[in-house]
């Protein structure tokens, strides 16, 4: 084999690897932004005698998967359920969003869900559930822009996600507790320094009638989320009033969203666990 031929083969191989990397990156970006959507059609079986204070933990990800956070959150929710006497059901199965099974739950948690996780019919059941007295707790990615559902963005979240910093992605900042429903504030620190992937939203949910539980002091955060070639308009933050956890009644239901919880570590952090416990107790009227 000639030297030239060998060089040609090596170059082709390198080109192939680069091409595969680009395709891989492309799929990753597409999935993170729009999700690659798979729906479920066979509902799970709920345990017998599933009554009392009941909580559904839904962790389906058709977009970016916060794998570590989801994995660490499940035992944390189980411990919380034990401590509080809740009945817990953990699933990634979107077919549980049917009218018959949903009415068995006092609270539905979207646990770092991403992408479009429900088909149109399942969405309608969830909307009816919330508007008729259901409780909702959204965690971190449940509030990103991958869900493709206007009603959810407007009514449940109250704002549209823009970006998170990437320079660096995780930063330490101080959060401030606001005067809120005592059920939500019990056990929580008034000032709280945390390491997090801080989310930026286009509008302030406070202006949409939501009450705010925590804000973050943005002055120590570099909000820049610009990515070469892909995004050049993300070098901004939410300013002086930057809510990170907010809530409100939604018709007869109750919704609370927390943008915290990117990492698995967050689900070992005592303050964060108290925050989630309070949110579930409040949303479920327990
Ligand atoms: Zn994240």
PDB file of C-alpha atoms and ligand atoms in Angstrom, residues 66 140 197 199 262, ligand 1:
ATOM      1  CA  UNK A  66     -31.106  15.608  33.848  1.00  0.00           C
ATOM      2  CA  UNK A 140     -36.089  22.924  36.921  1.00  0.00           C
ATOM      3  CA  UNK A 197     -27.530  26.512  36.881  1.00  0.00           C
ATOM      4  CA  UNK A 199     -32.439  29.978  34.562  1.00  0.00           C
ATOM      5  CA  UNK A 262     -30.146  20.835  37.945  1.00  0.00           C
TER       6      UNK A 262
HETATM    7 ZN1  LIG B   1     -30.331  22.042  33.999  1.00  0.00          ZN
END
